[in-house]
Amino acid sequence: MQVLQLLISGVAQGCIYGLIALGFVLIYKATETVSFAQGDLMMVGAFAGLGAMTWLGFPFWVSVPAAIVAMGVFGVLLERLVIRPILGQPAFSIVMLTIGVGYVLRGLITMIPDVGTDTHTMPVPYAGQVLQMGGLVVAAEQLVVIAFTTLLCLGLFAMFKYSKLGIAMQASSQNQLAAYYMGIPVQSLNGLVWGLAAGVAAVAGLLLAPITFVHANMGFIGLKAFPAAVVGGFGSLPGAIVGGLVIGVVESLSGFYLPEGFKDIAPYIVVLLMLVLKPNGLFGEKLRKKV
């Protein structure tokens, strides 16, 4: 029963890692760019939901979709105004730009008086509720994380498989030049991908907020989501979720059974083992180039 309790806790945490890793993979597949601002986009999304509920007085069921949509629009504008002008430059420049975007977002939030320097509790209707099944006690927050992540993954799967927009995004991620010649608006799709990644990051922030509170430094969790993307395979959307679950479960078990401190380094040990045994990740594809 104790192991089952740890597994559920690890799966819930892994879902958060998986959602942030999903943003990494979406952006990488569309633009071959690694965005290290995903964790801070998650933080801004959590603050957007908190602000809608506590400062604007919107109900929970209105604040959540409003925050997700607002972050989606923000992601599109971020790509159009900041990222697109530098595309075509060396990859290192784009990576440094995304790191800088993360620092700017964190700094702007911190500058807001009585908001950015404090830790806040998000008033969700299911806070503090638990589900008891025999000797197993599961927090409602964990169940909501697992359920919402499952629904979001099913929705994304349906979008990419059956909608014209999803099929166009897949075509663009495979070969942008060929997609452009076939009449697909590649630049517009790149903006939509950034918006989708920002919206998914906002979902992760809103799900994480009731568990760990809302504060300006909560975006650092993105440093553990990056190993999840590597473990799952950086070009695989299902791999991002699976990698997140692997990292979450390993972190939960190591935090309980191993000495103090192992919990923080466990994700990176898993990444090192994965790079040695299967460099492309669990679901990564082998790419060959003829030179």
CSV table of N, CA, C and O in Angstrom, one decimal, residues 14-137:
chain,number,residue,atom,x,y,z
A,14,GLY,N,4.7,13.5,-12.0
A,14,GLY,CA,5.2,13.2,-13.4
A,14,GLY,C,4.3,13.8,-14.5
A,14,GLY,O,4.8,14.2,-15.5
A,15,CYS,N,3.0,13.9,-14.2
A,15,CYS,CA,2.1,14.6,-15.2
A,15,CYS,C,2.5,16.0,-15.4
A,15,CYS,O,2.4,16.5,-16.5
A,16,ILE,N,2.8,16.7,-14.3
A,16,ILE,CA,3.3,18.1,-14.4
A,16,ILE,C,4.5,18.2,-15.2
A,16,ILE,O,4.6,19.0,-16.1
A,17,TYR,N,5.5,17.3,-14.9
A,17,TYR,CA,6.7,17.3,-15.7
A,17,TYR,C,6.4,17.0,-17.2
A,17,TYR,O,7.0,17.6,-18.1
A,18,GLY,N,5.5,16.1,-17.4
A,18,GLY,CA,5.2,15.7,-18.8
A,18,GLY,C,4.5,16.8,-19.6
A,18,GLY,O,4.8,17.0,-20.8
A,19,LEU,N,3.7,17.6,-18.9
A,19,LEU,CA,3.0,18.7,-19.6
A,19,LEU,C,4.0,19.8,-20.0
A,19,LEU,O,4.0,20.4,-21.1
A,20,ILE,N,5.0,20.1,-19.1
A,20,ILE,CA,6.0,21.1,-19.4
A,20,ILE,C,6.9,20.5,-20.5
A,20,ILE,O,7.3,21.3,-21.5
A,21,ALA,N,7.3,19.3,-20.4
A,21,ALA,CA,8.1,18.6,-21.5
A,21,ALA,C,7.4,18.6,-22.8
A,21,ALA,O,8.0,18.7,-23.9
A,22,LEU,N,6.0,18.5,-22.8
A,22,LEU,CA,5.2,18.6,-24.0
A,22,LEU,C,5.5,19.9,-24.7
A,22,LEU,O,5.5,20.0,-25.9
A,23,GLY,N,5.6,21.0,-23.9
A,23,GLY,CA,5.9,22.3,-24.6
A,23,GLY,C,7.2,22.3,-25.2
A,23,GLY,O,7.4,22.8,-26.3
A,24,PHE,N,8.2,21.7,-24.5
A,24,PHE,CA,9.6,21.6,-25.1
A,24,PHE,C,9.5,20.9,-26.5
A,24,PHE,O,10.1,21.4,-27.5
A,25,VAL,N,8.8,19.8,-26.5
A,25,VAL,CA,8.7,19.0,-27.7
A,25,VAL,C,8.0,19.6,-28.8
A,25,VAL,O,8.4,19.6,-30.0
A,26,LEU,N,6.8,20.3,-28.5
A,26,LEU,CA,6.0,21.0,-29.5
A,26,LEU,C,6.9,22.0,-30.2
A,26,LEU,O,6.9,22.1,-31.5
A,27,ILE,N,7.5,22.8,-29.4
A,27,ILE,CA,8.3,23.9,-30.0
A,27,ILE,C,9.5,23.3,-30.8
A,27,ILE,O,9.8,23.8,-31.9
A,28,TYR,N,10.2,22.3,-30.3
A,28,TYR,CA,11.3,21.7,-31.0
A,28,TYR,C,10.9,21.1,-32.3
A,28,TYR,O,11.6,21.2,-33.3
A,29,LYS,N,9.7,20.4,-32.3
A,29,LYS,CA,9.3,19.7,-33.6
A,29,LYS,C,8.9,20.8,-34.6
A,29,LYS,O,9.1,20.5,-35.8
A,30,ALA,N,8.4,21.9,-34.2
A,30,ALA,CA,8.0,22.9,-35.2
A,30,ALA,C,9.1,23.8,-35.7
A,30,ALA,O,9.1,24.1,-36.9
A,31,THR,N,10.0,24.1,-34.8
A,31,THR,CA,11.0,25.1,-35.2
A,31,THR,C,12.5,24.6,-35.0
A,31,THR,O,13.4,25.4,-35.2
A,32,GLU,N,12.6,23.4,-34.5
A,32,GLU,CA,14.0,22.9,-34.1
A,32,GLU,C,14.7,23.8,-33.1
A,32,GLU,O,15.9,24.0,-33.2
A,33,THR,N,13.9,24.4,-32.3
A,33,THR,CA,14.4,25.3,-31.2
A,33,THR,C,14.0,24.8,-29.9
A,33,THR,O,12.9,24.3,-29.7
A,34,VAL,N,15.0,24.9,-28.9
A,34,VAL,CA,14.7,24.5,-27.6
A,34,VAL,C,14.4,25.7,-26.8
A,34,VAL,O,15.2,26.6,-26.7
A,35,SER,N,13.2,25.8,-26.2
A,35,SER,CA,12.7,26.9,-25.4
A,35,SER,C,12.9,26.6,-23.9
A,35,SER,O,12.2,25.8,-23.4
A,36,PHE,N,13.8,27.3,-23.3
A,36,PHE,CA,14.0,27.2,-21.9
A,36,PHE,C,13.1,28.1,-21.1
A,36,PHE,O,13.3,28.3,-19.9
A,37,ALA,N,12.1,28.7,-21.7
A,37,ALA,CA,11.2,29.6,-21.0
A,37,ALA,C,9.9,28.9,-20.6
A,37,ALA,O,9.1,29.5,-20.0
A,38,GLN,N,9.8,27.6,-20.9
A,38,GLN,CA,8.6,26.9,-20.6
A,38,GLN,C,8.2,26.9,-19.1
A,38,GLN,O,7.1,27.1,-18.7
A,39,GLY,N,9.2,26.8,-18.2
A,39,GLY,CA,8.9,26.8,-16.8
A,39,GLY,C,8.4,28.1,-16.4
A,39,GLY,O,7.5,28.2,-15.5
A,40,ASP,N,8.9,29.2,-16.9
A,40,ASP,CA,8.5,30.5,-16.5
A,40,ASP,C,7.1,30.9,-17.1
A,40,ASP,O,6.3,31.6,-16.6
A,41,LEU,N,6.8,30.3,-18.3
A,41,LEU,CA,5.5,30.5,-18.9
A,41,LEU,C,4.5,29.8,-18.0
A,41,LEU,O,3.4,30.2,-17.8
A,42,MET,N,4.9,28.6,-17.4
A,42,MET,CA,4.0,27.9,-16.5
A,42,MET,C,3.7,28.8,-15.3
A,42,MET,O,2.6,28.9,-14.8
A,43,MET,N,4.8,29.5,-14.8
A,43,MET,CA,4.6,30.3,-13.6
A,43,MET,C,3.7,31.5,-13.9
A,43,MET,O,2.8,31.8,-13.1
A,44,VAL,N,3.8,32.1,-15.1
A,44,VAL,CA,3.0,33.2,-15.5
A,44,VAL,C,1.5,32.8,-15.6
A,44,VAL,O,0.6,33.5,-15.2
A,45,GLY,N,1.3,31.6,-16.2
A,45,GLY,CA,0.0,31.0,-16.3
A,45,GLY,C,-0.7,30.8,-14.9
A,45,GLY,O,-1.9,31.1,-14.7
A,46,ALA,N,0.1,30.3,-13.9
A,46,ALA,CA,-0.4,30.2,-12.6
A,46,ALA,C,-0.8,31.5,-12.0
A,46,ALA,O,-1.9,31.6,-11.4
A,47,PHE,N,0.0,32.5,-12.2
A,47,PHE,CA,-0.3,33.9,-11.7
A,47,PHE,C,-1.5,34.4,-12.4
A,47,PHE,O,-2.3,35.1,-11.8
A,48,ALA,N,-1.7,34.1,-13.7
A,48,ALA,CA,-2.9,34.6,-14.4
A,48,ALA,C,-4.1,34.0,-13.8
A,48,ALA,O,-5.1,34.7,-13.6
A,49,GLY,N,-4.1,32.7,-13.6
A,49,GLY,CA,-5.3,32.1,-13.0
A,49,GLY,C,-5.5,32.6,-11.6
A,49,GLY,O,-6.7,32.8,-11.2
A,50,LEU,N,-4.5,32.8,-10.8
A,50,LEU,CA,-4.6,33.3,-9.4
A,50,LEU,C,-5.2,34.7,-9.5
A,50,LEU,O,-6.1,35.1,-8.7
A,51,GLY,N,-4.7,35.6,-10.4
A,51,GLY,CA,-5.2,36.9,-10.5
A,51,GLY,C,-6.7,37.0,-10.9
A,51,GLY,O,-7.5,37.8,-10.4
A,52,ALA,N,-7.1,36.1,-11.8
A,52,ALA,CA,-8.5,36.1,-12.2
A,52,ALA,C,-9.4,35.7,-11.1
A,52,ALA,O,-10.5,36.2,-11.0
A,53,MET,N,-8.9,34.8,-10.2
A,53,MET,CA,-9.8,34.3,-9.2
A,53,MET,C,-9.8,35.2,-8.0
A,53,MET,O,-10.9,35.5,-7.4
A,54,THR,N,-8.6,35.7,-7.6
A,54,THR,CA,-8.6,36.5,-6.3
A,54,THR,C,-8.7,38.0,-6.5
A,54,THR,O,-9.3,38.6,-5.7
A,55,TRP,N,-8.1,38.5,-7.6
A,55,TRP,CA,-8.1,40.0,-7.7
A,55,TRP,C,-9.3,40.4,-8.6
A,55,TRP,O,-9.8,41.5,-8.4
A,56,LEU,N,-9.6,39.7,-9.6
A,56,LEU,CA,-10.8,40.0,-10.5
A,56,LEU,C,-12.1,39.5,-10.0
A,56,LEU,O,-13.1,39.9,-10.5
A,57,GLY,N,-12.0,38.5,-9.1
A,57,GLY,CA,-13.2,37.9,-8.6
A,57,GLY,C,-14.0,36.9,-9.5
A,57,GLY,O,-15.2,36.6,-9.2
A,58,PHE,N,-13.3,36.4,-10.5
A,58,PHE,CA,-14.0,35.5,-11.4
A,58,PHE,C,-14.1,34.1,-10.7
A,58,PHE,O,-13.2,33.7,-9.9
A,59,PRO,N,-15.1,33.3,-11.0
A,59,PRO,CA,-15.2,32.0,-10.5
A,59,PRO,C,-14.1,31.1,-11.0
A,59,PRO,O,-13.6,31.3,-12.1
A,60,PHE,N,-13.9,30.0,-10.3
A,60,PHE,CA,-12.8,29.0,-10.7
A,60,PHE,C,-13.0,28.5,-12.2
A,60,PHE,O,-12.1,28.5,-12.9
A,61,TRP,N,-14.3,28.2,-12.5
A,61,TRP,CA,-14.5,27.6,-13.8
A,61,TRP,C,-14.4,28.6,-15.0
A,61,TRP,O,-14.4,28.2,-16.1
A,62,VAL,N,-14.4,29.9,-14.6
A,62,VAL,CA,-14.1,30.9,-15.7
A,62,VAL,C,-12.6,31.3,-15.7
A,62,VAL,O,-12.1,31.5,-16.8
A,63,SER,N,-12.0,31.3,-14.5
A,63,SER,CA,-10.6,31.8,-14.4
A,63,SER,C,-9.7,30.8,-15.1
A,63,SER,O,-8.7,31.2,-15.8
A,64,VAL,N,-9.9,29.5,-15.0
A,64,VAL,CA,-9.0,28.5,-15.6
A,64,VAL,C,-9.0,28.6,-17.1
A,64,VAL,O,-7.9,28.8,-17.7
A,65,PRO,N,-10.1,28.5,-17.8
A,65,PRO,CA,-10.0,28.7,-19.3
A,65,PRO,C,-9.5,30.0,-19.7
A,65,PRO,O,-8.9,30.2,-20.7
A,66,ALA,N,-9.9,31.1,-19.0
A,66,ALA,CA,-9.5,32.4,-19.3
A,66,ALA,C,-7.9,32.5,-19.3
A,66,ALA,O,-7.3,33.1,-20.1
A,67,ALA,N,-7.3,32.0,-18.2
A,67,ALA,CA,-5.9,32.0,-18.1
A,67,ALA,C,-5.2,31.2,-19.2
A,67,ALA,O,-4.2,31.6,-19.7
A,68,ILE,N,-5.8,30.1,-19.5
A,68,ILE,CA,-5.2,29.2,-20.6
A,68,ILE,C,-5.2,30.0,-21.9
A,68,ILE,O,-4.2,30.0,-22.7
A,69,VAL,N,-6.4,30.6,-22.3
A,69,VAL,CA,-6.5,31.3,-23.5
A,69,VAL,C,-5.6,32.5,-23.5
A,69,VAL,O,-4.9,32.8,-24.5
A,70,ALA,N,-5.5,33.2,-22.4
A,70,ALA,CA,-4.6,34.4,-22.3
A,70,ALA,C,-3.2,34.0,-22.5
A,70,ALA,O,-2.4,34.7,-23.3
A,71,MET,N,-2.8,32.9,-22.0
A,71,MET,CA,-1.4,32.4,-22.2
A,71,MET,C,-1.2,32.0,-23.6
A,71,MET,O,-0.1,32.1,-24.2
A,72,GLY,N,-2.2,31.4,-24.2
A,72,GLY,CA,-2.1,31.0,-25.6
A,72,GLY,C,-1.8,32.2,-26.5
A,72,GLY,O,-1.0,32.2,-27.4
A,73,VAL,N,-2.6,33.3,-26.3
A,73,VAL,CA,-2.4,34.5,-27.0
A,73,VAL,C,-1.0,35.1,-26.8
A,73,VAL,O,-0.3,35.6,-27.7
A,74,PHE,N,-0.6,35.0,-25.5
A,74,PHE,CA,0.7,35.6,-25.1
A,74,PHE,C,1.8,34.8,-25.9
A,74,PHE,O,2.8,35.4,-26.3
A,75,GLY,N,1.7,33.5,-26.0
A,75,GLY,CA,2.6,32.6,-26.7
A,75,GLY,C,2.7,33.0,-28.1
A,75,GLY,O,3.8,33.0,-28.7
A,76,VAL,N,1.6,33.3,-28.8
A,76,VAL,CA,1.6,33.7,-30.2
A,76,VAL,C,2.3,35.0,-30.4
A,76,VAL,O,3.2,35.2,-31.3
A,77,LEU,N,2.0,36.0,-29.5
A,77,LEU,CA,2.7,37.3,-29.6
A,77,LEU,C,4.2,37.2,-29.3
A,77,LEU,O,5.0,37.8,-29.9
A,78,LEU,N,4.5,36.3,-28.3
A,78,LEU,CA,5.9,36.1,-28.0
A,78,LEU,C,6.7,35.6,-29.2
A,78,LEU,O,7.8,36.1,-29.5
A,79,GLU,N,6.1,34.6,-29.9
A,79,GLU,CA,6.8,34.1,-31.1
A,79,GLU,C,6.9,35.1,-32.2
A,79,GLU,O,7.9,35.3,-32.8
A,80,ARG,N,5.9,35.9,-32.4
A,80,ARG,CA,5.8,36.9,-33.5
A,80,ARG,C,6.8,38.0,-33.2
A,80,ARG,O,7.5,38.5,-34.1
A,81,LEU,N,6.8,38.5,-32.0
A,81,LEU,CA,7.6,39.7,-31.7
A,81,LEU,C,9.0,39.5,-31.3
A,81,LEU,O,9.9,40.3,-31.5
A,82,VAL,N,9.3,38.3,-30.6
A,82,VAL,CA,10.6,38.1,-30.0
A,82,VAL,C,11.4,37.0,-30.7
A,82,VAL,O,12.5,37.1,-31.0
A,83,ILE,N,10.7,35.9,-31.0
A,83,ILE,CA,11.4,34.7,-31.5
A,83,ILE,C,11.6,34.7,-33.0
A,83,ILE,O,12.7,34.5,-33.5
A,84,ARG,N,10.5,35.1,-33.8
A,84,ARG,CA,10.6,35.0,-35.2
A,84,ARG,C,11.7,35.9,-35.8
A,84,ARG,O,12.4,35.5,-36.7
A,85,PRO,N,11.9,37.1,-35.3
A,85,PRO,CA,13.0,37.9,-35.9
A,85,PRO,C,14.4,37.3,-35.8
A,85,PRO,O,15.3,37.7,-36.6
A,86,ILE,N,14.6,36.4,-34.9
A,86,ILE,CA,15.9,35.8,-34.7
A,86,ILE,C,16.1,34.4,-35.3
A,86,ILE,O,17.1,33.8,-35.3
A,87,LEU,N,15.0,33.9,-35.8
A,87,LEU,CA,15.1,32.6,-36.5
A,87,LEU,C,16.0,32.6,-37.7
A,87,LEU,O,16.0,33.6,-38.4
A,88,GLY,N,16.8,31.6,-37.8
A,88,GLY,CA,17.8,31.5,-38.8
A,88,GLY,C,19.2,31.8,-38.3
A,88,GLY,O,20.2,31.5,-38.9
A,89,GLN,N,19.2,32.4,-37.1
A,89,GLN,CA,20.5,32.6,-36.4
A,89,GLN,C,21.0,31.3,-35.8
A,89,GLN,O,20.3,30.3,-35.7
A,90,PRO,N,22.3,31.2,-35.3
A,90,PRO,CA,22.7,30.0,-34.7
A,90,PRO,C,21.8,29.6,-33.5
A,90,PRO,O,21.2,30.4,-32.8
A,91,ALA,N,21.7,28.2,-33.3
A,91,ALA,CA,20.8,27.7,-32.3
A,91,ALA,C,21.2,28.2,-30.9
A,91,ALA,O,20.3,28.4,-30.1
A,92,PHE,N,22.5,28.5,-30.7
A,92,PHE,CA,22.9,29.0,-29.4
A,92,PHE,C,22.2,30.3,-29.1
A,92,PHE,O,21.8,30.6,-27.9
A,93,SER,N,22.1,31.2,-30.1
A,93,SER,CA,21.5,32.5,-29.9
A,93,SER,C,20.0,32.4,-29.5
A,93,SER,O,19.5,33.1,-28.6
A,94,ILE,N,19.3,31.4,-30.2
A,94,ILE,CA,17.9,31.3,-29.8
A,94,ILE,C,17.7,30.7,-28.4
A,94,ILE,O,16.8,31.1,-27.7
A,95,VAL,N,18.6,29.8,-28.1
A,95,VAL,CA,18.5,29.2,-26.7
A,95,VAL,C,18.7,30.3,-25.7
A,95,VAL,O,18.0,30.4,-24.7
A,96,MET,N,19.7,31.1,-25.9
A,96,MET,CA,20.0,32.2,-24.9
A,96,MET,C,18.9,33.2,-24.9
A,96,MET,O,18.6,33.7,-23.8
A,97,LEU,N,18.2,33.4,-26.0
A,97,LEU,CA,17.1,34.3,-26.1
A,97,LEU,C,15.9,33.8,-25.2
A,97,LEU,O,15.3,34.5,-24.4
A,98,THR,N,15.7,32.5,-25.3
A,98,THR,CA,14.6,31.9,-24.5
A,98,THR,C,14.9,31.9,-23.0
A,98,THR,O,14.0,32.1,-22.2
A,99,ILE,N,16.2,31.7,-22.7
A,99,ILE,CA,16.6,31.8,-21.3
A,99,ILE,C,16.4,33.3,-20.8
A,99,ILE,O,15.9,33.5,-19.7
A,100,GLY,N,16.7,34.2,-21.7
A,100,GLY,CA,16.5,35.6,-21.3
A,100,GLY,C,15.0,36.0,-21.2
A,100,GLY,O,14.7,36.7,-20.3
A,101,VAL,N,14.2,35.4,-22.0
A,101,VAL,CA,12.7,35.6,-21.9
A,101,VAL,C,12.3,35.1,-20.5
A,101,VAL,O,11.4,35.8,-19.8
A,102,GLY,N,12.8,33.9,-20.1
A,102,GLY,CA,12.4,33.4,-18.8
A,102,GLY,C,12.8,34.3,-17.7
A,102,GLY,O,12.0,34.6,-16.8
A,103,TYR,N,14.0,34.9,-17.7
A,103,TYR,CA,14.4,35.8,-16.7
A,103,TYR,C,13.6,37.1,-16.7
A,103,TYR,O,13.3,37.6,-15.6
A,104,VAL,N,13.3,37.6,-17.9
A,104,VAL,CA,12.4,38.8,-17.9
A,104,VAL,C,11.1,38.6,-17.3
A,104,VAL,O,10.6,39.4,-16.6
A,105,LEU,N,10.4,37.4,-17.7
A,105,LEU,CA,9.1,37.1,-17.1
A,105,LEU,C,9.2,37.0,-15.6
A,105,LEU,O,8.3,37.6,-14.9
A,106,ARG,N,10.2,36.4,-15.1
A,106,ARG,CA,10.3,36.2,-13.6
A,106,ARG,C,10.6,37.6,-13.0
A,106,ARG,O,10.0,37.9,-11.9
A,107,GLY,N,11.4,38.4,-13.6
A,107,GLY,CA,11.6,39.7,-13.1
A,107,GLY,C,10.4,40.6,-13.1
A,107,GLY,O,10.1,41.3,-12.1
A,108,LEU,N,9.6,40.6,-14.2
A,108,LEU,CA,8.4,41.4,-14.3
A,108,LEU,C,7.4,41.0,-13.2
A,108,LEU,O,6.8,41.9,-12.6
A,109,ILE,N,7.3,39.7,-13.0
A,109,ILE,CA,6.3,39.2,-11.9
A,109,ILE,C,6.8,39.7,-10.5
A,109,ILE,O,6.0,40.1,-9.7
A,110,THR,N,8.1,39.6,-10.3
A,110,THR,CA,8.7,40.0,-9.0
A,110,THR,C,8.5,41.4,-8.7
A,110,THR,O,8.4,41.9,-7.6
A,111,MET,N,8.5,42.3,-9.8
A,111,MET,CA,8.4,43.7,-9.6
A,111,MET,C,7.0,44.2,-9.2
A,111,MET,O,6.8,45.3,-8.8
A,112,ILE,N,6.0,43.3,-9.3
A,112,ILE,CA,4.6,43.7,-9.0
A,112,ILE,C,4.5,43.7,-7.5
A,112,ILE,O,4.7,42.8,-6.8
A,113,PRO,N,4.1,44.9,-6.9
A,113,PRO,CA,4.1,45.0,-5.4
A,113,PRO,C,3.1,44.1,-4.8
A,113,PRO,O,2.0,43.8,-5.3
A,114,ASP,N,3.5,43.5,-3.7
A,114,ASP,CA,2.7,42.6,-2.8
A,114,ASP,C,2.2,41.3,-3.6
A,114,ASP,O,1.3,40.7,-3.2
A,115,VAL,N,2.8,41.1,-4.7
A,115,VAL,CA,2.4,39.9,-5.5
A,115,VAL,C,3.6,39.0,-5.8
A,115,VAL,O,3.7,37.8,-5.4
A,116,GLY,N,4.6,39.6,-6.5
A,116,GLY,CA,5.7,38.8,-7.0
A,116,GLY,C,6.6,38.3,-5.9
A,116,GLY,O,7.4,37.3,-6.1
A,117,THR,N,6.7,39.0,-4.7
A,117,THR,CA,7.6,38.6,-3.7
A,117,THR,C,7.0,37.7,-2.6
A,117,THR,O,7.7,37.3,-1.7
A,118,ASP,N,5.7,37.4,-2.8
A,118,ASP,CA,5.0,36.6,-1.8
A,118,ASP,C,4.6,35.2,-2.3
A,118,ASP,O,4.7,35.0,-3.5
A,119,THR,N,4.3,34.3,-1.4
A,119,THR,CA,3.8,33.0,-1.8
A,119,THR,C,2.3,33.0,-1.6
A,119,THR,O,1.7,33.4,-0.6
A,120,HIS,N,1.5,32.5,-2.6
A,120,HIS,CA,0.1,32.6,-2.6
A,120,HIS,C,-0.6,31.2,-2.7
A,120,HIS,O,0.0,30.3,-3.3
A,121,THR,N,-1.7,31.1,-2.2
A,121,THR,CA,-2.5,29.9,-2.2
A,121,THR,C,-3.6,30.1,-3.2
A,121,THR,O,-4.4,31.1,-3.2
A,122,MET,N,-3.8,29.2,-4.2
A,122,MET,CA,-4.8,29.3,-5.2
A,122,MET,C,-6.1,28.7,-4.6
A,122,MET,O,-6.1,27.5,-4.3
A,123,PRO,N,-7.2,29.4,-4.5
A,123,PRO,CA,-8.4,28.9,-3.9
A,123,PRO,C,-9.2,28.0,-4.9
A,123,PRO,O,-10.1,28.5,-5.6
A,124,VAL,N,-8.9,26.8,-5.0
A,124,VAL,CA,-9.6,25.8,-5.9
A,124,VAL,C,-10.7,25.1,-5.1
A,124,VAL,O,-10.5,24.9,-3.8
A,125,PRO,N,-11.8,24.8,-5.7
A,125,PRO,CA,-12.9,24.2,-4.9
A,125,PRO,C,-12.6,22.8,-4.3
A,125,PRO,O,-13.3,22.3,-3.4
A,126,TYR,N,-11.6,22.1,-4.8
A,126,TYR,CA,-11.3,20.8,-4.4
A,126,TYR,C,-10.1,20.7,-3.4
A,126,TYR,O,-9.6,19.7,-3.1
A,127,ALA,N,-9.7,21.9,-2.9
A,127,ALA,CA,-8.5,21.9,-2.0
A,127,ALA,C,-8.8,21.2,-0.7
A,127,ALA,O,-9.9,21.4,-0.1
A,128,GLY,N,-7.9,20.4,-0.3
A,128,GLY,CA,-8.0,19.7,1.0
A,128,GLY,C,-8.8,18.5,1.0
A,128,GLY,O,-8.9,17.8,2.0
A,129,GLN,N,-9.5,18.1,-0.1
A,129,GLN,CA,-10.3,16.9,-0.1
A,129,GLN,C,-9.4,15.7,-0.4
A,129,GLN,O,-8.4,15.8,-1.1
A,130,VAL,N,-9.8,14.6,0.2
A,130,VAL,CA,-9.1,13.3,0.0
A,130,VAL,C,-10.1,12.2,-0.4
A,130,VAL,O,-11.2,12.3,-0.1
A,131,LEU,N,-9.5,11.2,-1.0
A,131,LEU,CA,-10.3,10.0,-1.4
A,131,LEU,C,-9.6,8.8,-0.7
A,131,LEU,O,-8.4,8.6,-0.8
A,132,GLN,N,-10.4,8.1,0.2
A,132,GLN,CA,-9.9,7.0,0.9
A,132,GLN,C,-10.4,5.7,0.4
A,132,GLN,O,-11.6,5.5,0.2
A,133,MET,N,-9.5,4.8,0.1
A,133,MET,CA,-9.9,3.5,-0.4
A,133,MET,C,-9.1,2.5,0.4
A,133,MET,O,-7.9,2.2,0.1
A,134,GLY,N,-9.7,2.0,1.5
A,134,GLY,CA,-9.0,1.1,2.4
A,134,GLY,C,-7.9,1.9,3.1
A,134,GLY,O,-8.2,2.9,3.7
A,135,GLY,N,-6.7,1.4,3.0
A,135,GLY,CA,-5.6,2.2,3.6
A,135,GLY,C,-4.9,3.2,2.7
A,135,GLY,O,-4.0,3.9,3.1
A,136,LEU,N,-5.5,3.3,1.5
A,136,LEU,CA,-4.9,4.3,0.5
A,136,LEU,C,-5.6,5.6,0.6
A,136,LEU,O,-6.9,5.7,0.6
A,137,VAL,N,-4.8,6.7,0.8
A,137,VAL,CA,-5.4,8.0,0.9
A,137,VAL,C,-4.8,8.8,-0.3
A,137,VAL,O,-3.6,9.0,-0.4
